Coordinates of C-alpha atoms in Angstrom, one line a residue:
M23 CA 97.9 -5.8 9.2
R24 CA 94.5 -7.5 9.6
P25 CA 93.2 -9.4 6.5
A26 CA 90.3 -7.1 6.1
A27 CA 92.5 -4.0 6.2
A28 CA 95.0 -5.6 3.8
W29 CA 92.1 -6.4 1.3
M30 CA 90.9 -2.8 1.4
V31 CA 94.4 -1.4 0.8
L32 CA 94.9 -3.7 -2.1
A33 CA 91.5 -2.6 -3.6
A34 CA 92.6 1.0 -3.3
L35 CA 95.9 0.4 -5.0
T36 CA 94.1 -1.5 -7.8
A37 CA 91.7 1.4 -8.4
L38 CA 94.6 3.8 -8.5
A39 CA 96.4 1.7 -11.1
A40 CA 93.3 1.4 -13.2
G41 CA 92.5 5.1 -13.3
P42 CA 89.0 6.5 -12.9
A43 CA 86.6 3.8 -11.7
F44 CA 84.0 2.7 -14.3
G45 CA 85.3 5.3 -16.7
Q46 CA 83.9 8.0 -14.5
P47 CA 84.9 11.5 -15.9
L48 CA 85.3 13.3 -12.6
D49 CA 88.2 15.5 -11.6
A50 CA 91.4 13.6 -12.5
R51 CA 93.6 15.6 -10.1
I52 CA 94.7 13.8 -7.0
G53 CA 93.8 15.3 -3.6
V54 CA 95.3 14.5 -0.3
G55 CA 94.3 16.1 3.0
A56 CA 95.0 15.9 6.7
A57 CA 91.8 15.4 8.6
F58 CA 90.5 16.3 12.1
V59 CA 87.8 13.7 12.8
P60 CA 85.2 13.9 15.6
V61 CA 83.8 10.4 16.1
T62 CA 80.8 9.2 18.0
F63 CA 80.2 5.5 18.4
E64 CA 78.2 3.6 20.9
L65 CA 76.6 0.4 22.0
E66 CA 73.7 0.5 24.4
H67 CA 73.6 -2.7 26.4
E68 CA 72.0 -3.8 29.7
N69 CA 75.4 -4.9 30.9
S70 CA 77.3 -1.7 31.9
A71 CA 80.6 -3.6 31.5
I72 CA 79.9 -4.1 27.8
A73 CA 78.0 -0.9 26.9
F74 CA 80.3 2.0 25.8
R75 CA 80.2 5.3 24.1
F76 CA 83.3 6.6 22.2
D77 CA 82.9 10.4 21.8
D78 CA 86.2 11.9 20.9
S79 CA 88.3 13.3 18.1
V80 CA 90.9 11.4 16.1
Y81 CA 93.1 12.3 13.1
G82 CA 93.7 10.9 9.7
L83 CA 94.3 11.2 6.0
V84 CA 91.8 11.5 3.1
F85 CA 92.6 10.7 -0.5
T86 CA 90.4 11.7 -3.4
R87 CA 90.6 11.5 -7.1
A88 CA 88.3 10.6 -10.0
G89 CA 86.1 7.7 -9.0
L90 CA 87.9 7.0 -5.7
H91 CA 87.6 8.3 -2.1
A92 CA 89.7 6.7 0.6
S93 CA 90.5 7.6 4.2
V94 CA 92.4 6.3 7.2
Y95 CA 91.7 7.4 10.8
R96 CA 93.4 6.6 14.0
G97 CA 93.3 7.9 17.6
N98 CA 92.6 7.3 21.2
G99 CA 89.7 8.5 23.3
T100 CA 87.8 7.7 26.5
A101 CA 84.5 6.1 27.2
G102 CA 83.6 6.8 30.8
D103 CA 86.7 5.7 32.8
R104 CA 87.9 3.4 30.0
E105 CA 90.6 4.2 27.4
M106 CA 89.6 3.3 23.8
D107 CA 91.7 3.0 20.7
L108 CA 90.0 3.5 17.3
F109 CA 91.2 2.6 13.8
D110 CA 89.2 3.1 10.6
I111 CA 89.8 2.4 6.9
N112 CA 87.1 3.6 4.5
L113 CA 87.1 3.1 0.7
A114 CA 84.5 4.1 -1.9
I115 CA 84.9 3.3 -5.6
K116 CA 82.4 5.5 -7.5
G117 CA 80.8 5.3 -10.9
E118 CA 77.9 7.3 -12.4
L119 CA 74.4 6.5 -13.5
L120 CA 72.6 8.3 -16.4
G121 CA 75.9 9.9 -17.5
D122 CA 74.8 10.5 -21.1
Q123 CA 71.5 12.0 -20.1
L124 CA 73.0 14.3 -17.5
E125 CA 76.1 15.3 -19.4
G126 CA 76.9 19.0 -18.9
Q127 CA 74.7 19.3 -15.8
W128 CA 76.0 20.4 -12.4
F129 CA 74.5 17.4 -10.7
Y130 CA 74.9 13.7 -11.3
V131 CA 73.9 10.3 -9.9
P132 CA 76.8 8.5 -8.2
V133 CA 76.8 4.8 -7.5
M134 CA 79.5 3.5 -5.2
L135 CA 81.0 0.3 -3.9
H136 CA 81.8 1.1 -0.3
S137 CA 83.8 -0.8 2.3
T138 CA 84.6 0.0 5.9
Y139 CA 87.0 -1.6 8.4
R140 CA 86.5 -0.4 12.0
R141 CA 88.4 -1.7 15.0
I142 CA 87.9 -0.4 18.5
R143 CA 89.9 -1.7 21.4
R144 CA 89.3 -1.2 25.1
V145 CA 92.4 -0.7 27.2
E146 CA 92.2 -1.7 30.9
E147 CA 95.2 -2.2 33.2
N148 CA 97.6 -2.2 30.2
T149 CA 95.6 -5.0 28.6
E150 CA 93.6 -4.6 25.3
F151 CA 90.2 -6.1 24.8
A152 CA 88.2 -6.2 21.5
A153 CA 85.2 -3.9 21.8
F154 CA 84.4 -4.0 18.1
E155 CA 86.1 -5.3 14.9
Y156 CA 84.0 -5.6 11.8
T157 CA 84.3 -5.1 8.0
G158 CA 81.4 -3.9 5.9
I159 CA 81.1 -4.0 2.1
G160 CA 78.1 -3.0 0.0
L161 CA 76.5 -0.6 -2.5
G162 CA 75.1 2.9 -2.4
A163 CA 73.7 5.5 -4.7
G164 CA 72.5 9.1 -4.3
L165 CA 73.0 12.6 -5.7
G166 CA 76.2 14.4 -6.5
I167 CA 77.3 17.9 -7.5
R168 CA 80.3 19.2 -9.5
H169 CA 80.8 22.6 -10.8
S170 CA 83.7 24.9 -11.7
F171 CA 84.0 28.6 -11.1
G172 CA 87.2 29.4 -13.0
Q173 CA 90.0 27.8 -11.0
I174 CA 87.6 26.8 -8.2
R175 CA 86.0 23.4 -8.4
V176 CA 83.2 22.2 -6.1
L177 CA 82.6 18.4 -5.7
G178 CA 80.1 16.8 -3.4
H179 CA 77.8 13.9 -2.9
A180 CA 75.2 12.4 -0.5
A181 CA 74.6 8.7 -0.8
P182 CA 72.8 6.1 1.4
G183 CA 74.1 2.6 1.3
I184 CA 73.7 -0.9 2.7
G185 CA 76.0 -3.8 2.9
L186 CA 77.1 -7.0 4.6
A187 CA 79.1 -6.9 7.8
T188 CA 81.5 -9.6 9.0
R189 CA 83.6 -10.0 12.0
S190 CA 87.3 -9.9 11.1
F191 CA 87.9 -13.2 12.8
G192 CA 85.1 -15.8 13.3
T193 CA 81.7 -16.3 11.7
S194 CA 79.7 -13.5 13.4
G195 CA 78.1 -11.2 10.8
G196 CA 75.1 -9.0 10.0
R197 CA 74.5 -5.9 8.0
T198 CA 75.6 -2.2 7.9
T199 CA 73.7 0.8 6.8
L200 CA 75.1 4.3 6.2
L201 CA 74.5 7.7 4.9
D202 CA 77.7 9.1 3.4
T203 CA 78.1 12.8 2.5
D204 CA 81.1 14.8 1.4
L205 CA 81.8 18.3 0.1
E206 CA 85.2 19.4 -1.3
V207 CA 86.3 22.7 -2.7
R208 CA 89.4 22.8 -4.7
F209 CA 91.5 25.9 -5.6
D210 CA 93.5 24.3 -8.4
G211 CA 95.5 27.4 -9.5
L212 CA 97.6 27.8 -6.3
T213 CA 100.8 27.2 -8.2
D214 CA 101.6 25.8 -11.7
R215 CA 101.5 22.3 -10.2
F216 CA 99.7 22.3 -6.9
G217 CA 96.3 23.4 -5.7
L218 CA 94.6 23.7 -2.3
L219 CA 91.6 21.8 -1.1
V220 CA 89.3 22.1 1.9
G221 CA 86.7 19.5 2.6
Y222 CA 84.1 18.2 5.0
G223 CA 82.7 14.7 5.2
F224 CA 79.8 13.5 7.4
R225 CA 78.8 9.8 7.8
L226 CA 76.1 8.1 9.8
Q227 CA 76.6 4.4 10.0
N228 CA 74.9 1.6 12.0
W229 CA 76.1 -2.0 12.4
R230 CA 73.5 -4.7 13.1
V231 CA 75.8 -7.6 14.0
G232 CA 76.5 -10.3 16.6
G233 CA 76.5 -9.3 20.3
P234 CA 79.6 -8.5 22.3
D235 CA 80.0 -12.1 23.4
A236 CA 80.6 -13.0 19.7
F237 CA 84.2 -12.0 20.5
D238 CA 84.5 -14.7 23.1
A239 CA 82.2 -17.5 21.9
A240 CA 79.4 -18.1 19.4
G241 CA 77.5 -14.9 20.3
S242 CA 73.8 -14.6 21.1
G243 CA 71.5 -12.5 19.0
K244 CA 72.2 -9.2 17.3
V245 CA 72.8 -5.8 18.7
T246 CA 73.1 -2.4 16.9
Y247 CA 76.2 -0.2 17.1
R248 CA 75.5 3.4 16.1
G249 CA 77.8 6.1 15.2
S250 CA 78.7 9.2 13.2
T251 CA 81.9 10.6 11.8
Q252 CA 82.8 14.1 10.8
A253 CA 86.0 14.7 8.8
L254 CA 87.3 18.3 8.4
R255 CA 90.3 18.3 6.1
V256 CA 92.8 20.6 4.4
G257 CA 95.3 19.5 1.8
L258 CA 96.8 19.7 -1.6
T259 CA 95.8 18.7 -5.2
W260 CA 98.1 18.0 -8.1

């Protein structure tokens, strides 16, 4: 496992062991869902051998609980005549601002520590080349909703964020900006122990980092990778 990916997994396990992040009184039930994930990710570049557009669907798992949202996505796609391999790990540890003032309201103000590891490899003639491999970590805040209708619980948020981005190996870096949104509906009374969840997440994320030649040498200047991710999921709560 890459060092960046290992760090993020360790952070997720630490958050699980500690319970709700920052004492956040969100839903304590654990939710795990299988996700179908359309992904668009591209680099516009004057060199057609470097420019690419990944526009395909991958699959993954999404984990949610009080104060924590984590996902892992993996899959293959094509960019023109090239085969691409994508691997994503996303982690958000969430707290709450103005909790006392907004107690009892259906909306709240989430603040999150977010981190993303994304790796895309290009496969040509059975040989893999790094098209993108960066880790981003930063902060975000926005608006969230939470409301119960008997056994049905609705949870959602929309939060812009900004952070630092670093290449997994080497010194190339830059920044990442994102808009992260998610809506989850839970039917907690499916059985005595288990419930059902359905959810949809949408994220816009840009990476302003070292150019493609940063993977071969020192790199020259910055370029912007742009992308969006949709995650449609169904799973269980307990």
